[in-house]
mmCIF file of C-alpha atoms and ligand atoms in Angstrom:
data_model
loop_
_atom_site.group_PDB
_atom_site.id
_atom_site.type_symbol
_atom_site.label_atom_id
_atom_site.label_comp_id
_atom_site.label_asym_id
_atom_site.label_seq_id
_atom_site.Cartn_x
_atom_site.Cartn_y
_atom_site.Cartn_z
ATOM 1 C CA MET A 1 -25.608 14.649 -72.578
ATOM 2 C CA ASN A 2 -27.909 17.150 -70.629
ATOM 3 C CA LYS A 3 -28.733 19.840 -73.339
ATOM 4 C CA THR A 4 -28.030 17.418 -76.244
ATOM 5 C CA ARG A 5 -31.012 16.954 -78.495
ATOM 6 C CA ASN A 6 -29.774 15.891 -81.860
ATOM 7 C CA ILE A 7 -26.982 13.255 -82.297
ATOM 8 C CA VAL A 8 -25.093 11.900 -85.319
ATOM 9 C CA ILE A 9 -22.863 8.891 -84.691
ATOM 10 C CA LEU A 10 -20.349 7.845 -87.385
ATOM 11 C CA THR A 11 -18.991 4.287 -86.934
ATOM 12 C CA GLY A 12 -16.245 2.461 -88.855
ATOM 13 C CA ALA A 13 -14.582 -1.051 -88.727
ATOM 14 C CA GLY A 14 -13.224 -0.465 -85.216
ATOM 15 C CA ILE A 15 -16.709 -0.846 -83.794
ATOM 16 C CA SER A 16 -16.916 -4.459 -85.206
ATOM 17 C CA ALA A 17 -13.398 -5.458 -84.634
ATOM 18 C CA GLU A 18 -14.311 -7.067 -81.270
ATOM 19 C CA SER A 19 -17.043 -9.056 -83.006
ATOM 20 C CA GLY A 20 -14.217 -10.665 -85.091
ATOM 21 C CA ILE A 21 -14.575 -8.539 -88.209
ATOM 22 C CA ALA A 22 -11.010 -7.479 -89.388
ATOM 23 C CA THR A 23 -10.468 -3.819 -89.725
ATOM 24 C CA PHE A 24 -8.939 -2.436 -93.061
ATOM 25 C CA ARG A 25 -5.847 -0.808 -91.817
ATOM 26 C CA GLY A 26 -4.998 -2.712 -88.731
ATOM 27 C CA PRO A 27 -2.996 -6.036 -88.552
ATOM 28 C CA GLY A 28 -4.852 -8.498 -90.707
ATOM 29 C CA GLY A 29 -6.456 -5.771 -92.637
ATOM 30 C CA LEU A 30 -5.615 -7.696 -95.900
ATOM 31 C CA TRP A 31 -7.740 -10.304 -97.718
ATOM 32 C CA GLU A 32 -5.676 -12.939 -99.600
ATOM 33 C CA GLY A 33 -2.882 -10.438 -99.837
ATOM 34 C CA HIS A 34 -5.261 -7.802 -101.375
ATOM 35 C CA ARG A 35 -5.589 -4.152 -99.788
ATOM 36 C CA VAL A 36 -9.229 -3.106 -99.651
ATOM 37 C CA GLU A 37 -8.260 -0.182 -101.912
ATOM 38 C CA ASP A 38 -7.192 -2.715 -104.732
ATOM 39 C CA VAL A 39 -10.418 -4.624 -104.710
ATOM 40 C CA CYS A 40 -12.806 -1.815 -103.862
ATOM 41 C CA THR A 41 -12.732 0.018 -107.188
ATOM 42 C CA PRO A 42 -14.767 0.080 -110.403
ATOM 43 C CA GLU A 43 -11.540 -0.790 -112.308
ATOM 44 C CA ALA A 44 -10.859 -3.925 -110.174
ATOM 45 C CA LEU A 45 -14.426 -4.940 -110.881
ATOM 46 C CA ALA A 46 -13.982 -4.465 -114.648
ATOM 47 C CA ALA A 47 -10.496 -6.102 -114.702
ATOM 48 C CA ASP A 48 -11.261 -9.060 -112.460
ATOM 49 C CA ALA A 49 -14.971 -9.455 -111.521
ATOM 50 C CA THR A 50 -14.412 -12.895 -110.116
ATOM 51 C CA LEU A 51 -11.835 -11.688 -107.545
ATOM 52 C CA VAL A 52 -13.987 -8.782 -106.635
ATOM 53 C CA HIS A 53 -17.166 -10.882 -106.184
ATOM 54 C CA ARG A 54 -15.165 -13.582 -104.431
ATOM 55 C CA PHE A 55 -13.914 -10.868 -101.902
ATOM 56 C CA TYR A 56 -17.400 -9.823 -100.899
ATOM 57 C CA ASP A 57 -18.867 -13.312 -100.915
ATOM 58 C CA ALA A 58 -16.196 -14.240 -98.308
ATOM 59 C CA ARG A 59 -17.098 -11.256 -96.238
ATOM 60 C CA ARG A 60 -20.959 -11.839 -96.707
ATOM 61 C CA ALA A 61 -20.435 -15.531 -95.634
ATOM 62 C CA ALA A 62 -18.368 -14.419 -92.527
ATOM 63 C CA LEU A 63 -21.328 -12.499 -91.205
ATOM 64 C CA ASP A 64 -22.971 -15.821 -90.324
ATOM 65 C CA ASP A 65 -20.076 -16.414 -87.734
ATOM 66 C CA VAL A 66 -20.046 -13.044 -85.947
ATOM 67 C CA ALA A 67 -22.389 -11.186 -83.510
ATOM 68 C CA PRO A 68 -22.821 -7.897 -82.403
ATOM 69 C CA ASN A 69 -20.645 -6.785 -79.504
ATOM 70 C CA ALA A 70 -21.430 -4.429 -76.363
ATOM 71 C CA ALA A 71 -20.798 -1.314 -78.554
ATOM 72 C CA HIS A 72 -23.499 -2.239 -81.024
ATOM 73 C CA VAL A 73 -25.849 -3.243 -78.295
ATOM 74 C CA ALA A 74 -25.206 -0.005 -76.446
ATOM 75 C CA LEU A 75 -26.018 2.076 -79.606
ATOM 76 C CA GLY A 76 -29.143 -0.048 -80.384
ATOM 77 C CA GLY A 77 -30.366 0.692 -76.663
ATOM 78 C CA LEU A 78 -29.872 4.475 -77.309
ATOM 79 C CA ASP A 79 -31.681 4.469 -80.593
ATOM 80 C CA ALA A 80 -34.760 2.889 -78.786
ATOM 81 C CA ALA A 81 -34.484 5.304 -75.773
ATOM 82 C CA TRP A 82 -33.373 8.581 -77.319
ATOM 83 C CA SER A 83 -36.260 10.985 -77.811
ATOM 84 C CA GLY A 84 -34.270 13.496 -79.741
ATOM 85 C CA GLU A 85 -32.968 13.114 -83.315
ATOM 86 C CA LEU A 86 -30.418 10.258 -83.888
ATOM 87 C CA LEU A 87 -28.738 9.110 -86.873
ATOM 88 C CA ILE A 88 -26.178 6.193 -86.897
ATOM 89 C CA VAL A 89 -24.015 6.666 -90.123
ATOM 90 C CA THR A 90 -22.011 3.547 -90.675
ATOM 91 C CA GLN A 91 -19.140 3.099 -92.981
ATOM 92 C CA ASN A 92 -19.337 -0.697 -92.291
ATOM 93 C CA VAL A 93 -21.077 -3.066 -94.691
ATOM 94 C CA ASP A 94 -21.755 -5.624 -92.022
ATOM 95 C CA ASP A 95 -25.164 -5.936 -90.467
ATOM 96 C CA LEU A 96 -24.164 -5.835 -86.862
ATOM 97 C CA HIS A 97 -25.917 -2.378 -85.926
ATOM 98 C CA GLU A 98 -29.348 -3.698 -87.274
ATOM 99 C CA ARG A 99 -28.786 -6.991 -85.546
ATOM 100 C CA ALA A 100 -28.291 -5.052 -82.280
ATOM 101 C CA GLY A 101 -31.559 -3.116 -82.830
ATOM 102 C CA ALA A 102 -30.456 0.024 -84.412
ATOM 103 C CA ARG A 103 -33.216 1.529 -86.549
ATOM 104 C CA ARG A 104 -32.312 5.198 -87.145
ATOM 105 C CA MET A 105 -29.278 4.332 -89.227
ATOM 106 C CA LEU A 106 -27.861 4.105 -92.847
ATOM 107 C CA HIS A 107 -24.960 2.247 -94.534
ATOM 108 C CA MET A 108 -23.097 5.075 -96.564
ATOM 109 C CA HIS A 109 -20.802 2.533 -98.230
ATOM 110 C CA GLY A 110 -23.299 -0.063 -99.034
ATOM 111 C CA GLU A 111 -24.041 -3.373 -97.400
ATOM 112 C CA LEU A 112 -22.936 -7.024 -97.824
ATOM 113 C CA ARG A 113 -26.468 -8.359 -97.584
ATOM 114 C CA SER A 114 -27.480 -6.470 -100.767
ATOM 115 C CA ALA A 115 -26.847 -6.652 -104.489
ATOM 116 C CA LEU A 116 -26.796 -3.705 -106.929
ATOM 117 C CA CYS A 117 -27.849 -3.805 -110.596
ATOM 118 C CA GLU A 118 -25.237 -1.820 -112.574
ATOM 119 C CA LEU A 119 -27.855 -1.145 -115.228
ATOM 120 C CA CYS A 120 -31.122 -0.228 -113.553
ATOM 121 C CA GLY A 121 -29.727 0.715 -110.143
ATOM 122 C CA ILE A 122 -32.125 -1.424 -108.208
ATOM 123 C CA ARG A 123 -30.861 -2.717 -104.924
ATOM 124 C CA THR A 124 -31.809 -6.239 -103.723
ATOM 125 C CA ALA A 125 -31.440 -8.009 -100.456
ATOM 126 C CA TRP A 126 -29.030 -10.687 -100.998
ATOM 127 C CA ALA A 127 -27.772 -13.754 -98.974
ATOM 128 C CA GLY A 128 -25.275 -16.308 -100.197
ATOM 129 C CA PRO A 129 -22.744 -16.108 -103.095
ATOM 130 C CA LEU A 130 -23.219 -13.565 -105.802
ATOM 131 C CA PRO A 131 -21.441 -14.787 -109.016
ATOM 132 C CA PRO A 132 -20.580 -12.205 -111.656
ATOM 133 C CA TYR A 133 -23.232 -11.799 -114.300
ATOM 134 C CA THR A 134 -26.135 -12.898 -112.113
ATOM 135 C CA PRO A 135 -29.239 -11.655 -113.680
ATOM 136 C CA CYS A 136 -31.166 -8.664 -112.083
ATOM 137 C CA PRO A 137 -34.398 -9.789 -110.532
ATOM 138 C CA ASP A 138 -35.913 -6.553 -111.753
ATOM 139 C CA CYS A 139 -34.549 -5.736 -115.232
ATOM 140 C CA GLY A 140 -33.348 -9.061 -116.040
ATOM 141 C CA GLU A 141 -29.891 -7.934 -117.210
ATOM 142 C CA ASN A 142 -26.910 -10.047 -116.124
ATOM 143 C CA ALA A 143 -25.511 -7.000 -114.247
ATOM 144 C CA LEU A 144 -25.657 -7.577 -110.362
ATOM 145 C CA ARG A 145 -22.748 -6.644 -108.454
ATOM 146 C CA PRO A 146 -21.894 -6.357 -104.758
ATOM 147 C CA ASP A 147 -23.896 -3.259 -103.362
ATOM 148 C CA ILE A 148 -20.644 -1.721 -102.124
ATOM 149 C CA VAL A 149 -19.603 1.926 -102.731
ATOM 150 C CA PHE A 150 -16.187 1.599 -104.349
ATOM 151 C CA PHE A 151 -13.407 4.179 -104.184
ATOM 152 C CA GLY A 152 -14.245 6.974 -106.691
ATOM 153 C CA GLU A 153 -18.126 6.258 -106.307
ATOM 154 C CA MET A 154 -20.447 8.612 -104.551
ATOM 155 C CA PRO A 155 -21.515 7.281 -100.960
ATOM 156 C CA TYR A 156 -25.097 6.665 -100.376
ATOM 157 C CA GLN A 157 -27.568 9.238 -98.816
ATOM 158 C CA MET A 158 -25.062 12.198 -98.517
ATOM 159 C CA ASP A 159 -27.967 14.708 -98.567
ATOM 160 C CA ARG A 160 -29.633 13.076 -95.575
ATOM 161 C CA ILE A 161 -26.131 12.905 -93.764
ATOM 162 C CA GLU A 162 -25.365 16.444 -94.375
ATOM 163 C CA GLN A 163 -28.873 17.570 -93.123
ATOM 164 C CA ALA A 164 -28.488 15.582 -90.094
ATOM 165 C CA LEU A 165 -25.023 17.049 -89.409
ATOM 166 C CA GLY A 166 -26.502 20.476 -89.853
ATOM 167 C CA ARG A 167 -28.933 19.793 -87.051
ATOM 168 C CA ALA A 168 -26.654 18.011 -84.793
ATOM 169 C CA ASP A 169 -25.485 19.424 -81.311
ATOM 170 C CA LEU A 170 -23.368 16.261 -80.851
ATOM 171 C CA PHE A 171 -21.200 14.302 -83.352
ATOM 172 C CA VAL A 172 -19.650 11.071 -81.977
ATOM 173 C CA SER A 173 -17.123 9.163 -84.059
ATOM 174 C CA ILE A 174 -16.411 5.446 -83.169
ATOM 175 C CA GLY A 175 -13.828 3.109 -84.471
ATOM 176 C CA THR A 176 -12.716 4.874 -87.619
ATOM 177 C CA SER A 177 -9.142 5.855 -88.834
ATOM 178 C CA GLY A 178 -10.280 8.947 -90.534
ATOM 179 C CA ALA A 179 -8.572 7.783 -93.578
ATOM 180 C CA VAL A 180 -11.457 7.979 -96.171
ATOM 181 C CA TYR A 181 -13.533 10.887 -97.315
ATOM 182 C CA PRO A 182 -16.160 12.283 -97.183
ATOM 183 C CA ALA A 183 -16.789 10.467 -93.839
ATOM 184 C CA ALA A 184 -13.496 11.659 -92.497
ATOM 185 C CA GLY A 185 -14.654 15.269 -93.124
ATOM 186 C CA PHE A 186 -17.904 14.925 -91.075
ATOM 187 C CA VAL A 187 -16.328 16.106 -87.838
ATOM 188 C CA GLN A 188 -15.392 19.473 -89.336
ATOM 189 C CA LEU A 189 -18.774 19.893 -90.876
ATOM 190 C CA ALA A 190 -20.428 19.159 -87.625
ATOM 191 C CA ALA A 191 -18.120 21.381 -85.831
ATOM 192 C CA ARG A 192 -18.730 24.124 -88.251
ATOM 193 C CA TYR A 193 -22.402 23.791 -87.639
ATOM 194 C CA GLY A 194 -21.812 24.310 -83.838
ATOM 195 C CA ALA A 195 -21.908 20.663 -82.618
ATOM 196 C CA ARG A 196 -19.778 19.302 -79.921
ATOM 197 C CA THR A 197 -17.480 16.432 -81.273
ATOM 198 C CA LEU A 198 -16.439 13.376 -79.363
ATOM 199 C CA GLU A 199 -14.090 10.558 -80.769
ATOM 200 C CA LEU A 200 -14.276 6.932 -79.214
ATOM 201 C CA ASN A 201 -11.279 5.012 -80.755
ATOM 202 C CA LEU A 202 -8.629 2.408 -79.953
ATOM 203 C CA GLU A 203 -5.811 4.909 -80.901
ATOM 204 C CA ARG A 204 -5.689 8.383 -82.079
ATOM 205 C CA SER A 205 -6.816 8.844 -85.648
ATOM 206 C CA ALA A 206 -6.031 10.925 -88.572
ATOM 207 C CA GLY A 207 -8.895 13.227 -87.499
ATOM 208 C CA SER A 208 -8.140 13.270 -83.654
ATOM 209 C CA ASP A 209 -7.125 16.932 -83.744
ATOM 210 C CA TRP A 210 -10.514 17.931 -84.967
ATOM 211 C CA PHE A 211 -12.377 16.476 -82.017
ATOM 212 C CA ASP A 212 -13.313 18.425 -78.850
ATOM 213 C CA GLU A 213 -12.582 15.245 -76.995
ATOM 214 C CA THR A 214 -11.067 11.864 -77.818
ATOM 215 C CA ARG A 215 -11.306 8.959 -75.544
ATOM 216 C CA LEU A 216 -9.039 6.011 -76.276
ATOM 217 C CA GLY A 217 -9.909 2.283 -75.700
ATOM 218 C CA PRO A 218 -12.005 -0.627 -77.093
ATOM 219 C CA ALA A 219 -15.331 0.349 -78.369
ATOM 220 C CA SER A 220 -16.950 -2.541 -76.242
ATOM 221 C CA VAL A 221 -15.820 -0.427 -73.117
ATOM 222 C CA LEU A 222 -16.074 3.064 -74.338
ATOM 223 C CA VAL A 223 -19.432 3.123 -76.014
ATOM 224 C CA PRO A 224 -21.511 1.606 -73.252
ATOM 225 C CA ALA A 225 -19.887 3.969 -70.770
ATOM 226 C CA TRP A 226 -20.670 6.936 -73.046
ATOM 227 C CA VAL A 227 -24.245 5.893 -73.577
ATOM 228 C CA GLU A 228 -25.007 5.432 -69.814
HETATM 229 C C1 BV8 B 301 -15.815 9.573 -103.264
HETATM 230 C C2 BV8 B 301 -16.389 -0.199 -99.037
HETATM 231 C C3 BV8 B 301 -16.576 11.226 -104.914
HETATM 232 C C4 BV8 B 301 -16.993 -1.138 -98.380
HETATM 233 C C5 BV8 B 301 -15.216 1.739 -98.493
HETATM 234 C C6 BV8 B 301 -8.577 9.851 -105.718
HETATM 235 C C7 BV8 B 301 -9.409 9.168 -106.744
HETATM 236 C C8 BV8 B 301 -10.677 8.878 -106.200
HETATM 237 C C9 BV8 B 301 -11.131 9.335 -105.017
HETATM 238 C C10 BV8 B 301 -10.340 9.878 -104.206
HETATM 239 C C11 BV8 B 301 -8.948 10.094 -104.442
HETATM 240 N N1 BV8 B 301 -8.452 10.608 -103.373
HETATM 241 C C12 BV8 B 301 -9.230 10.693 -102.275
HETATM 242 C C13 BV8 B 301 -10.477 10.209 -102.786
HETATM 243 C C14 BV8 B 301 -11.638 10.160 -102.062
HETATM 244 C C15 BV8 B 301 -11.742 8.670 -101.594
HETATM 245 C C16 BV8 B 301 -10.793 8.523 -100.326
HETATM 246 O O1 BV8 B 301 -11.092 9.030 -99.266
HETATM 247 N N2 BV8 B 301 -9.568 7.921 -100.569
HETATM 248 C C17 BV8 B 301 -8.613 7.651 -99.284
HETATM 249 C C18 BV8 B 301 -8.071 6.264 -99.379
HETATM 250 C C19 BV8 B 301 -7.682 8.865 -99.578
HETATM 251 N N3 BV8 B 301 -13.064 8.331 -101.217
HETATM 252 C C20 BV8 B 301 -13.805 7.981 -102.141
HETATM 253 O O2 BV8 B 301 -13.627 7.572 -103.186
HETATM 254 C C21 BV8 B 301 -15.291 8.025 -101.729
HETATM 255 N N4 BV8 B 301 -15.984 8.462 -102.718
HETATM 256 O O3 BV8 B 301 -15.070 10.453 -102.823
HETATM 257 O O4 BV8 B 301 -16.657 9.997 -104.317
HETATM 258 C C22 BV8 B 301 -17.483 11.542 -105.849
HETATM 259 C C23 BV8 B 301 -18.017 12.751 -105.999
HETATM 260 C C24 BV8 B 301 -19.059 13.021 -106.851
HETATM 261 C C25 BV8 B 301 -19.478 11.878 -107.664
HETATM 262 C C26 BV8 B 301 -18.854 10.709 -107.619
HETATM 263 C C27 BV8 B 301 -17.851 10.370 -106.663
HETATM 264 C C28 BV8 B 301 -15.836 6.570 -101.408
HETATM 265 C C29 BV8 B 301 -15.138 5.845 -100.392
HETATM 266 C C30 BV8 B 301 -15.807 4.580 -99.996
HETATM 267 C C31 BV8 B 301 -14.885 3.401 -100.443
HETATM 268 N N5 BV8 B 301 -15.365 2.203 -99.784
HETATM 269 N N6 BV8 B 301 -15.431 0.607 -98.193
HETATM 270 C C32 BV8 B 301 -16.083 -2.198 -97.827
HETATM 271 O O5 BV8 B 301 -15.444 -2.989 -98.619
HETATM 272 O O6 BV8 B 301 -16.066 -2.378 -96.472
HETATM 273 S S1 BV8 B 301 -14.019 2.496 -97.607
HETATM 274 C C33 BV8 B 301 -13.591 1.521 -96.226
HETATM 275 O O7 BV8 B 301 -12.431 2.173 -95.598
HETATM 276 C C34 BV8 B 301 -14.442 1.381 -95.337
HETATM 277 O O8 BV8 B 301 -15.793 1.322 -95.747
HETATM 278 C C35 BV8 B 301 -14.319 2.593 -94.395
HETATM 279 O O9 BV8 B 301 -15.291 3.587 -94.814
HETATM 280 C C36 BV8 B 301 -13.072 3.188 -94.840
HETATM 281 C C37 BV8 B 301 -12.303 3.459 -93.515
HETATM 282 O O10 BV8 B 301 -12.028 2.424 -92.887
HETATM 283 P P1 BV8 B 301 -12.350 2.448 -91.128
HETATM 284 O O11 BV8 B 301 -13.768 2.078 -91.056
HETATM 285 O O12 BV8 B 301 -11.867 3.769 -90.659
HETATM 286 O O13 BV8 B 301 -11.424 1.224 -90.788
HETATM 287 P P2 BV8 B 301 -9.887 1.256 -90.534
HETATM 288 O O14 BV8 B 301 -9.338 -0.134 -90.518
HETATM 289 O O15 BV8 B 301 -9.303 2.315 -91.508
HETATM 290 O O16 BV8 B 301 -9.776 1.972 -89.201
HETATM 291 C C38 BV8 B 301 -10.187 1.162 -88.047
HETATM 292 C C39 BV8 B 301 -10.244 2.087 -86.842
HETATM 293 O O17 BV8 B 301 -10.725 1.591 -85.728
HETATM 294 C C40 BV8 B 301 -8.702 2.413 -86.486
HETATM 295 O O18 BV8 B 301 -8.631 3.746 -86.081
HETATM 296 C C41 BV8 B 301 -8.500 1.620 -85.216
HETATM 297 O O19 BV8 B 301 -7.598 2.245 -84.323
HETATM 298 C C42 BV8 B 301 -9.852 1.495 -84.612
HETATM 299 N N7 BV8 B 301 -10.071 0.252 -83.840
HETATM 300 C C43 BV8 B 301 -9.646 -0.928 -83.993
HETATM 301 N N8 BV8 B 301 -10.166 -1.795 -83.107
HETATM 302 C C44 BV8 B 301 -10.876 -1.029 -82.302
HETATM 303 C C45 BV8 B 301 -10.921 0.228 -82.831
HETATM 304 N N9 BV8 B 301 -11.684 1.310 -82.212
HETATM 305 C C46 BV8 B 301 -12.411 0.854 -81.101
HETATM 306 N N10 BV8 B 301 -12.429 -0.333 -80.538
HETATM 307 C C47 BV8 B 301 -11.703 -1.320 -81.138
HETATM 308 N N11 BV8 B 301 -11.754 -2.653 -80.659
#
């Protein structure tokens, strides 16, 4: 990474797979027979709030049983050591990047350990179950929902992401299938701004053709090797 100064790293479910968190589109990517696309929508929440809240309660509870793997730890170390600009943009809603020491990061699709008030928009740190119609600690309305960006909803901090991509001279994508936009389009944006693009993934993704280089293998092996 000799001339590299500014790095943007996009991570997806594949970086957490070796920590024991199921990916979406791999084997076991279902939850109680539901595809994420079916429970991760405003319509699903309106139709069956109990199902959707239960889906996220189960995934929030599972965080207590998993730990960051070598890939998360390597990125946490890079964040601490890198003197240039660095932004880790994760599509994941788990807290494994934080627990591995990452600081310069954001969750573009929300976080399990957070609740969102549908009415006042306040985001509140949340542990434990979140039943439907829980009162918002700020406005008092019974309108708390999982703080998750559903399909059809605008991801968080898109301006900050686009500015970082505009300044990046290296874009690295780790453990994502390139199935979901706008995240899947970041490689093209980065390339258009002149960044070099690198993909670290278990298998070729929908976006592999857009990368200057694709390395195939498990994140716990590829990421530490790349960071060194
Ligand atoms: C938006 C929530 C616009 C959290 C997620 C029609 C109607 C409405 C919208 C659309 C539409 N058509 C297209 C769209 C856009 C839509 C979209 O892209 N749909 C897809 C299905 C076609 N996108 C949206 O709706 C987004 N919003 O467009 O808003 C807008 C504009 C203005 C105003 C308002 C709105 C919002 C998308 C966010 C949805 N929320 N998650 C949660 O429940 O977790 S998406 C969900 O899937 C994840 O968050 C993640 O982002 C996404 C992709 O999953 P991956 O992370 O890539 O995981 P996956 O299992 O797919 O792949 C894992 C990869 O890892 C594989 O490649 C595998 O090989 C690899 N791997 C496995 N093991 C390892 C490994 N790699 C390394 N090591 C290993 N060990």
